[in-house]
Amino acid sequence: MLTAEQQRLNQAREEQFPWKKWGPYLSERQWGTVREDYSEGGDAWNYFTHDQARSRAYRWGEDGIAGISDEEQRLCFALALWNGKDPILKERLFGLTNSEGNHGEDVKEYYFYLDSTPTHSYMKYLYKYPHAAFPYADLVETNRRRSKDEMEYELLDTGIFNDNRYFDVFVEYAKDGPEDILVRITAANRGPDAAELHLLPTLWFRNDWSAWIAASNRAAEKPILKQVQAAAGTSAAEAAHRLLGSYILSCEGDVPLLFTENETNHELLFPGQKNESPHVKDGINDCVVQGKQGAVNPEKQGTKVAAHYTINVGAGQSKVIRLRLSKTLPENQGKAFGQQFDEVFAARLREADEFYKSVTPPSVSEDEAKVMRQALASMLWSKQFFFFDGDNWLDEHSSNPLHTGYKNARNSEWFHMLNRDIISMPDKWEYPWYAAWDLAFHTLPLSIVDPDFAKQQMELMLRTRYLHPNGQMPAYEWNFSDVNPPVHAFASLFLHRTEQALSGETDLDFLKAIFNKLLLNFTWWLNRKDRFGKNVFEGGFLGLDNIGVFDRSAPLPTGGYLEQADGTAWMALFSQNMLELAFEITTHDPSYEHMILKFIEHFFYIARGMNRSGQEGMWDEEDGFYYDLLRLPDGSSQRLKVRSMVGLLPLCATTVIEKWMRERIPQTVAAMQERFRRIPELTETIHPTGPGHFGVSDRGILALLNPERLRRVLTKMLDENEFLSPYGIRSLSKFHEQHPFIFNFGGQEYRVDYLPAESNTGMFGGNSNWRGPIWMPVNVLILRSLMNFYLYYGDNFKIECPTGSGKMMNLFEVSKEISDRLTRIFTRDERGRRPVYGGTAKFQSDPQWRDYILFYEYFHGDNGAGLGASHQTGWTGLVAKLIQLFGVLDAKRALQGGKRVAFAETSGGERQRAEEVAAKRLAEQHATVGH
């Protein structure tokens, strides 16, 4: 039986009701972004600052605390606060810019995404607001003084939360209908004394009407907010927009409504320029904080309004305010806050519980279920409306190559782009812009709760408004032309198999559309990143930032170029994923069968290029590991012997081919066998495959690593003195702690040390570190490869895990061991502590903190503490998929039935359903083969 939330998802898919029209689509930082940067030198952080944000209208989006908006971000709602001591209203989250932080940009606030359903029928957010004046200057100055060898100075370090003198401010949303949104704000005083708090729930329009906005994006008319008559004991404002229609914001209590315009205070920020109106964006701030009554509009209208609640909350007490944003429906008049209000909240919370129970394996612990739910909720909260018109933006920067006299600048070649969508963000404060390879990983956990949204996100980067006409996928707004790893085919295949397991059906249109666009991207890689057509690839940093001894995206100090082990491995995996996608399509459209052969051949050519023996290859026989190969201008070459994730990624280029798959394409199999007969060198260095080398259930295998190399690489990977941490696989071997890699050239030393925490260099902004910490996405790819090897070998391949322990495991057991270590980052240990919070006592012991979980960007290589962006649930949310996967997957059944059974079991966790789907698919396969 479908839960109420699943029924809403079906209604949204079938366009019966727009349940997703409203959601958490506000950014948490619009200032300091590339889109808002109009400086000469591209200094985004300093062109539009946090201090300016309260007074300066944004051009491309809006931000706020615990905010929501419609899907075009025309009308926005968020919470502002004031404790009576801060110099400004708390309207947005504060953090350090890249140059202010000793480890790059970093948000300096405590906030938590506690709950959300996929249609946002229920959502809950927590913000911790100190009683004392927020230490803005202390955070900036102290962090600026610290070196890269020191830890960051955090908000807790300032002492502002001592004696629990703060408010927990919970913001909850419940939908009584797609466009009837109930809001409940609870302020809990955790301190020992009563304290006053100003709560200012704020409604405003994104500015799309000002004269400085290009005509192509300027609204035909300005929207308006105005106070309207309301029932006794309430206040109300009407929002009217030509395209969006009309909404009423009802506020419980006879609360004053403060109106102004969402327009720049030019006279303050740019002396000599006139304001567009007498009431500007910072008018409400000036009225509340500075007492300037004239800063707000006495006529009670504008484009921004806040209800000004002033409450006094006793020690240990809570107070609640209630609001409602809805279409102007007469039947709501007079009963916006009656008994039905609380009943709706109770019903939506109950339905959220039912929904998460339906997707959570019953075998997982209560704590694991809590981690899984908060991870998924955090991913759902991380949706954001992203607006970028490349043609318009480049025109405004005089950088549009379509026009004469243009100057080449950031992203000049991306004038075709028009991004105007809801997108899953890596982190809505630190990275409030999409990143192509991050987004592919986001779709895996998102598919647990909303497969439709996951598929839509996968298609997004391949649409003509994103994908470059030459086939390149945009990386991220700082440089769309940077190169991210090609993982969209992997994620697309995963989503296809998940949907197939859930419904028993194949979305052929989705598969074909994805495949044809990925074919363009694959061709771009071949033409642009294989310098001499040798089937070995470059690509630059490839998402691994500072992992190399050099900045791999910059010209090498030695001259020459790198043949990259990771770039080449990514392309081998890309080939495997494309051949599997081609096979899935061929099942329904035989005209695609030639594509299977094409990508099988690509895999073998790449494997041959990568596995060349001797000094010309990336494989080092002495070390038993893969390395980048430095090609010098004089024709010589040298392996850069850094034991890093770069050398583990070749392991990931592994997939199994089921017997029934081969039987369905006999001509392709015959053609490939003939190719091997004529060019036997293609199979010399890879894992043996084909007749005489089939595994369990007659499975074939495509893998870069032969059995000997597999064992040697795994021996290093599973060594706790090298890659295996108590909390997953490190990005750099601990070997380099005592044996740093040092490269001398031109009188300068370049070195790579094992750094389990933050980076000690400014490479790639210095705000991430791939020289030791644990990163979730590459760990997941390693698990995928081990599971594929297990489907091939079963119990016929066992290895010591950990290395030197004497404990032998098959590769499913190794996978589960690594997954358990990754999950342990977030769950309580035997002392009740969560490793993610390291030595931060408040998070480890305080009952008001310890169960609110943050999903950081990466994790300390030795103790599992969270590092980097604190809300990068994006790909760290993959932990939810791991909890679900190993909560339901039966190793023996998977080994017997293959990938289809494995996906059926993990897509919803119902064994009976898994058996039915697998049986149906098996019958179809036999029927097809029989014909």
Short mmCIF file of C-alpha atoms in Angstrom, two decimals, residues 208-525:
data_model
loop_
_atom_site.label_atom_id
_atom_site.label_comp_id
_atom_site.label_asym_id
_atom_site.label_seq_id
_atom_site.Cartn_x
_atom_site.Cartn_y
_atom_site.Cartn_z
CA ASP A 208 13.43 41.17 -11.73
CA TRP A 209 12.03 44.63 -12.48
CA SER A 210 14.84 47.16 -11.91
CA ALA A 211 16.14 49.14 -14.87
CA TRP A 212 19.63 47.61 -14.58
CA ILE A 213 18.26 44.15 -15.44
CA ALA A 214 18.56 43.20 -19.12
CA ALA A 215 15.36 43.55 -21.12
CA SER A 216 15.38 39.84 -21.97
CA ASN A 217 15.02 38.97 -18.27
CA ARG A 218 13.16 42.03 -16.97
CA ALA A 219 9.58 41.60 -15.78
CA ALA A 220 6.83 43.37 -17.70
CA GLU A 221 5.54 44.88 -14.48
CA LYS A 222 6.64 45.22 -10.88
CA PRO A 223 4.90 42.92 -8.36
CA ILE A 224 3.49 44.30 -5.13
CA LEU A 225 3.04 43.35 -1.48
CA LYS A 226 0.49 45.23 0.58
CA GLN A 227 -1.26 44.91 3.90
CA VAL A 228 -4.85 43.69 3.64
CA GLN A 229 -7.72 43.33 6.04
CA ALA A 230 -7.48 40.20 8.17
CA ALA A 231 -9.56 38.36 10.71
CA ALA A 232 -9.47 39.56 14.30
CA GLY A 233 -6.23 38.62 16.03
CA THR A 234 -4.25 38.24 12.80
CA SER A 235 -2.32 40.39 10.36
CA ALA A 236 -2.04 39.71 6.63
CA ALA A 237 -0.26 40.84 3.51
CA GLU A 238 -1.18 40.09 -0.10
CA ALA A 239 1.50 39.28 -2.67
CA ALA A 240 0.44 39.93 -6.28
CA HIS A 241 2.58 38.87 -9.23
CA ARG A 242 1.58 38.95 -12.90
CA LEU A 243 2.79 35.39 -13.57
CA LEU A 244 2.60 33.79 -10.13
CA GLY A 245 -0.83 35.11 -9.16
CA SER A 246 -1.84 36.22 -5.67
CA TYR A 247 -0.94 34.80 -2.25
CA ILE A 248 -1.87 35.79 1.27
CA LEU A 249 0.64 35.68 4.12
CA SER A 250 -1.41 35.37 7.32
CA CYS A 251 0.36 36.02 10.63
CA GLU A 252 -1.06 34.92 13.95
CA GLY A 253 -1.45 37.84 16.36
CA ASP A 254 -1.93 41.54 15.84
CA VAL A 255 1.67 41.88 14.71
CA PRO A 256 3.09 44.95 12.93
CA LEU A 257 4.01 44.42 9.29
CA LEU A 258 7.07 46.31 8.04
CA PHE A 259 7.22 47.07 4.30
CA THR A 260 10.07 48.18 2.07
CA GLU A 261 11.43 47.50 -1.43
CA ASN A 262 13.86 44.77 -2.47
CA GLU A 263 16.00 47.39 -4.18
CA THR A 264 19.59 48.51 -3.69
CA ASN A 265 20.47 51.28 -1.28
CA HIS A 266 22.65 53.01 -3.87
CA GLU A 267 23.07 56.13 -1.75
CA LEU A 268 24.72 54.07 1.02
CA LEU A 269 26.86 51.77 -1.08
CA PHE A 270 27.62 53.91 -4.13
CA PRO A 271 27.69 57.58 -3.08
CA GLY A 272 26.51 59.89 -5.81
CA GLN A 273 23.92 57.43 -7.14
CA LYS A 274 20.24 57.91 -6.42
CA ASN A 275 17.95 55.28 -4.95
CA GLU A 276 15.13 53.94 -7.09
CA SER A 277 12.67 54.54 -4.26
CA PRO A 278 12.73 56.07 -0.75
CA HIS A 279 12.47 52.62 0.86
CA VAL A 280 15.23 50.13 0.06
CA LYS A 281 16.38 46.59 0.84
CA ASP A 282 17.89 47.40 4.26
CA GLY A 283 14.86 49.41 5.39
CA ILE A 284 13.55 46.74 7.76
CA ASN A 285 17.03 46.27 9.24
CA ASP A 286 17.34 50.03 9.86
CA CYS A 287 13.85 50.23 11.37
CA VAL A 288 14.33 47.36 13.83
CA VAL A 289 18.01 47.71 14.73
CA GLN A 290 18.46 51.48 14.48
CA GLY A 291 14.92 52.57 15.27
CA LYS A 292 14.51 54.49 12.01
CA GLN A 293 10.75 54.35 11.54
CA GLY A 294 10.98 56.25 8.28
CA ALA A 295 13.06 53.45 6.74
CA VAL A 296 9.87 51.44 6.17
CA ASN A 297 6.91 52.44 4.07
CA PRO A 298 4.07 53.98 6.10
CA GLU A 299 1.67 53.17 3.24
CA LYS A 300 2.14 49.48 4.09
CA GLN A 301 3.21 48.28 0.67
CA GLY A 302 6.39 47.35 -1.22
CA THR A 303 8.18 44.26 -2.50
CA LYS A 304 9.50 43.06 0.86
CA VAL A 305 7.58 42.64 4.12
CA ALA A 306 8.41 41.27 7.56
CA ALA A 307 6.10 40.52 10.46
CA HIS A 308 7.85 41.88 13.55
CA TYR A 309 7.33 39.61 16.55
CA THR A 310 9.02 40.57 19.82
CA ILE A 311 8.95 37.78 22.39
CA ASN A 312 10.45 37.24 25.81
CA VAL A 313 11.30 33.60 26.44
CA GLY A 314 11.90 32.34 29.96
CA ALA A 315 14.82 30.14 30.90
CA GLY A 316 14.22 26.65 29.53
CA GLN A 317 10.95 27.78 27.95
CA SER A 318 9.67 27.94 24.36
CA LYS A 319 7.34 30.19 22.41
CA VAL A 320 5.65 29.49 19.10
CA ILE A 321 4.50 31.77 16.29
CA ARG A 322 2.36 30.57 13.41
CA LEU A 323 1.97 31.81 9.85
CA ARG A 324 0.30 30.63 6.68
CA LEU A 325 1.14 31.34 3.04
CA SER A 326 -1.65 30.40 0.69
CA LYS A 327 -3.57 31.30 -2.40
CA THR A 328 -6.31 33.83 -1.78
CA LEU A 329 -9.02 31.32 -0.94
CA PRO A 330 -12.15 32.73 0.74
CA GLU A 331 -12.73 29.56 2.74
CA ASN A 332 -9.49 30.19 4.64
CA GLN A 333 -10.70 33.55 5.94
CA GLY A 334 -11.04 33.53 9.70
CA LYS A 335 -9.71 30.02 10.32
CA ALA A 336 -6.07 30.18 9.24
CA PHE A 337 -4.91 29.19 12.75
CA GLY A 338 -7.70 27.08 14.13
CA GLN A 339 -7.50 23.50 15.34
CA GLN A 340 -7.03 22.35 11.76
CA PHE A 341 -3.61 24.07 11.66
CA ASP A 342 -2.14 21.77 14.32
CA GLU A 343 -3.93 18.76 12.86
CA VAL A 344 -2.26 19.35 9.49
CA PHE A 345 1.16 19.48 11.14
CA ALA A 346 0.48 16.30 13.07
CA ALA A 347 -0.75 14.53 9.94
CA ARG A 348 2.20 15.58 7.79
CA LEU A 349 4.72 14.54 10.43
CA ARG A 350 2.99 11.19 10.82
CA GLU A 351 3.04 10.74 7.02
CA ALA A 352 6.73 11.64 6.93
CA ASP A 353 7.38 8.95 9.53
CA GLU A 354 5.42 6.43 7.46
CA PHE A 355 7.30 7.37 4.30
CA TYR A 356 10.75 7.00 5.83
CA LYS A 357 9.78 3.75 7.48
CA SER A 358 8.83 2.45 4.02
CA VAL A 359 12.28 3.15 2.56
CA THR A 360 14.39 2.23 5.59
CA PRO A 361 15.42 -1.43 5.96
CA PRO A 362 13.94 -2.91 9.15
CA SER A 363 17.27 -4.56 9.92
CA VAL A 364 19.17 -1.29 10.53
CA SER A 365 19.60 0.12 14.02
CA GLU A 366 17.62 3.07 15.32
CA ASP A 367 20.72 5.25 15.14
CA GLU A 368 21.49 4.20 11.57
CA ALA A 369 17.88 4.95 10.61
CA LYS A 370 18.29 8.41 12.15
CA VAL A 371 21.47 9.02 10.14
CA MET A 372 19.81 7.80 6.95
CA ARG A 373 16.75 10.01 7.42
CA GLN A 374 18.75 13.14 8.25
CA ALA A 375 21.05 12.52 5.27
CA LEU A 376 18.12 12.25 2.89
CA ALA A 377 16.34 15.21 4.48
CA SER A 378 19.51 17.27 4.15
CA MET A 379 19.74 16.39 0.46
CA LEU A 380 16.15 17.47 -0.05
CA TRP A 381 16.83 20.76 1.76
CA SER A 382 19.83 21.29 -0.55
CA LYS A 383 17.70 21.96 -3.62
CA GLN A 384 18.16 25.46 -5.03
CA PHE A 385 16.80 27.55 -7.88
CA PHE A 386 19.81 28.29 -10.08
CA PHE A 387 19.52 31.11 -12.61
CA PHE A 388 22.20 31.98 -15.14
CA ASP A 389 21.73 33.44 -18.62
CA GLY A 390 25.13 33.08 -20.27
CA ASP A 391 24.39 35.31 -23.25
CA ASN A 392 23.05 38.09 -21.00
CA TRP A 393 25.77 37.74 -18.32
CA LEU A 394 28.60 37.82 -20.87
CA ASP A 395 27.04 40.84 -22.58
CA GLU A 396 27.07 42.64 -19.25
CA HIS A 397 30.77 41.78 -18.87
CA SER A 398 31.63 42.76 -22.48
CA SER A 399 32.80 39.17 -22.86
CA ASN A 400 30.33 37.72 -25.33
CA PRO A 401 32.17 36.30 -28.37
CA LEU A 402 29.04 36.82 -30.46
CA HIS A 403 29.74 40.54 -30.33
CA THR A 404 32.65 42.48 -31.79
CA GLY A 405 35.15 44.01 -29.45
CA TYR A 406 34.60 41.46 -26.73
CA LYS A 407 37.32 40.64 -24.21
CA ASN A 408 37.91 37.04 -23.32
CA ALA A 409 36.97 36.42 -19.69
CA ARG A 410 35.61 33.76 -17.36
CA ASN A 411 33.18 31.42 -19.14
CA SER A 412 33.21 33.38 -22.43
CA GLU A 413 32.74 30.18 -24.45
CA TRP A 414 29.53 29.31 -22.60
CA PHE A 415 27.27 31.99 -24.10
CA HIS A 416 24.74 29.34 -25.13
CA MET A 417 23.81 28.58 -21.50
CA LEU A 418 20.43 29.32 -20.00
CA ASN A 419 20.15 27.67 -16.58
CA ARG A 420 16.84 28.24 -14.83
CA ASP A 421 16.10 25.13 -12.81
CA ILE A 422 15.82 23.57 -9.38
CA ILE A 423 19.17 21.83 -8.88
CA SER A 424 20.62 19.70 -6.11
CA MET A 425 23.54 21.71 -4.71
CA PRO A 426 26.72 20.37 -3.09
CA ASP A 427 26.33 22.83 -0.17
CA LYS A 428 23.98 25.84 -0.35
CA TRP A 429 26.41 28.06 1.54
CA GLU A 430 29.94 26.95 0.62
CA TYR A 431 29.13 25.71 -2.89
CA PRO A 432 25.80 27.35 -3.90
CA TRP A 433 26.31 26.32 -7.51
CA TYR A 434 26.07 22.97 -9.25
CA ALA A 435 29.10 20.78 -9.90
CA ALA A 436 28.63 18.22 -12.63
CA TRP A 437 30.26 15.18 -11.04
CA ASP A 438 28.84 15.96 -7.61
CA LEU A 439 25.38 16.05 -9.11
CA ALA A 440 25.75 12.59 -10.62
CA PHE A 441 26.50 11.15 -7.17
CA HIS A 442 23.60 13.10 -5.61
CA THR A 443 21.17 11.12 -7.72
CA LEU A 444 22.02 7.80 -6.07
CA PRO A 445 20.62 8.58 -2.59
CA LEU A 446 17.95 10.86 -4.05
CA SER A 447 16.62 7.85 -5.97
CA ILE A 448 15.67 6.28 -2.62
CA VAL A 449 13.07 8.97 -1.96
CA ASP A 450 12.33 10.57 -5.35
CA PRO A 451 13.43 8.65 -8.46
CA ASP A 452 11.70 11.18 -10.72
CA PHE A 453 13.71 14.09 -9.34
CA ALA A 454 16.90 12.02 -9.52
CA LYS A 455 16.31 11.29 -13.22
CA GLN A 456 15.51 14.93 -13.92
CA GLN A 457 18.79 15.96 -12.29
CA MET A 458 20.67 13.43 -14.39
CA GLU A 459 19.17 14.79 -17.61
CA LEU A 460 19.82 18.40 -16.67
CA MET A 461 23.55 18.62 -17.43
CA LEU A 462 22.92 16.97 -20.81
CA ARG A 463 20.28 19.44 -21.99
CA THR A 464 21.22 21.86 -24.75
CA ARG A 465 20.94 24.75 -22.28
CA TYR A 466 23.80 23.22 -20.27
CA LEU A 467 25.90 20.84 -22.41
CA HIS A 468 28.28 22.69 -24.70
CA PRO A 469 27.64 22.16 -28.43
CA ASN A 470 31.07 20.50 -28.61
CA GLY A 471 29.94 17.89 -26.07
CA GLN A 472 31.67 19.19 -22.93
CA MET A 473 29.71 19.09 -19.71
CA PRO A 474 29.83 22.28 -17.61
CA ALA A 475 31.92 21.80 -14.47
CA TYR A 476 30.90 24.66 -12.11
CA GLU A 477 30.42 28.41 -12.35
CA TRP A 478 33.98 29.38 -11.35
CA ASN A 479 35.10 27.77 -14.59
CA PHE A 480 32.55 25.85 -16.64
CA SER A 481 35.43 24.67 -18.85
CA ASP A 482 37.21 22.79 -16.09
CA VAL A 483 36.96 19.02 -16.42
CA ASN A 484 35.06 16.86 -13.97
CA PRO A 485 35.24 13.04 -13.99
CA PRO A 486 32.77 11.48 -16.49
CA VAL A 487 30.46 9.70 -14.04
CA HIS A 488 27.07 10.53 -15.56
CA ALA A 489 26.90 7.26 -17.49
CA PHE A 490 27.56 5.33 -14.27
CA ALA A 491 24.81 7.22 -12.42
CA SER A 492 22.37 6.97 -15.35
CA LEU A 493 22.80 3.22 -15.45
CA PHE A 494 22.24 3.07 -11.70
CA LEU A 495 19.01 5.10 -11.96
CA HIS A 496 17.77 2.99 -14.84
CA ARG A 497 18.27 -0.24 -12.92
CA THR A 498 16.69 1.24 -9.80
CA GLU A 499 13.59 2.28 -11.73
CA GLN A 500 13.48 -1.06 -13.51
CA ALA A 501 13.57 -2.84 -10.16
CA LEU A 502 10.81 -0.64 -8.74
CA SER A 503 8.40 -0.80 -11.67
CA GLY A 504 9.56 -3.65 -13.87
CA GLU A 505 9.48 -1.18 -16.77
CA THR A 506 12.16 0.49 -18.91
CA ASP A 507 12.01 4.21 -19.67
CA LEU A 508 13.41 3.84 -23.17
CA ASP A 509 13.04 7.54 -23.98
CA PHE A 510 15.17 8.42 -20.95
CA LEU A 511 17.82 5.84 -21.86
CA LYS A 512 18.07 6.96 -25.47
CA ALA A 513 18.17 10.65 -24.64
CA ILE A 514 20.86 10.13 -22.01
CA PHE A 515 22.90 7.77 -24.18
CA ASN A 516 22.91 10.03 -27.25
CA LYS A 517 24.04 13.07 -25.25
CA LEU A 518 26.67 11.05 -23.39
CA LEU A 519 27.93 9.87 -26.77
CA LEU A 520 28.70 13.52 -27.55
CA ASN A 521 30.49 13.88 -24.22
CA PHE A 522 32.48 10.68 -24.76
CA THR A 523 33.58 11.94 -28.16
CA TRP A 524 34.62 15.26 -26.61
CA TRP A 525 36.86 13.36 -24.19
#
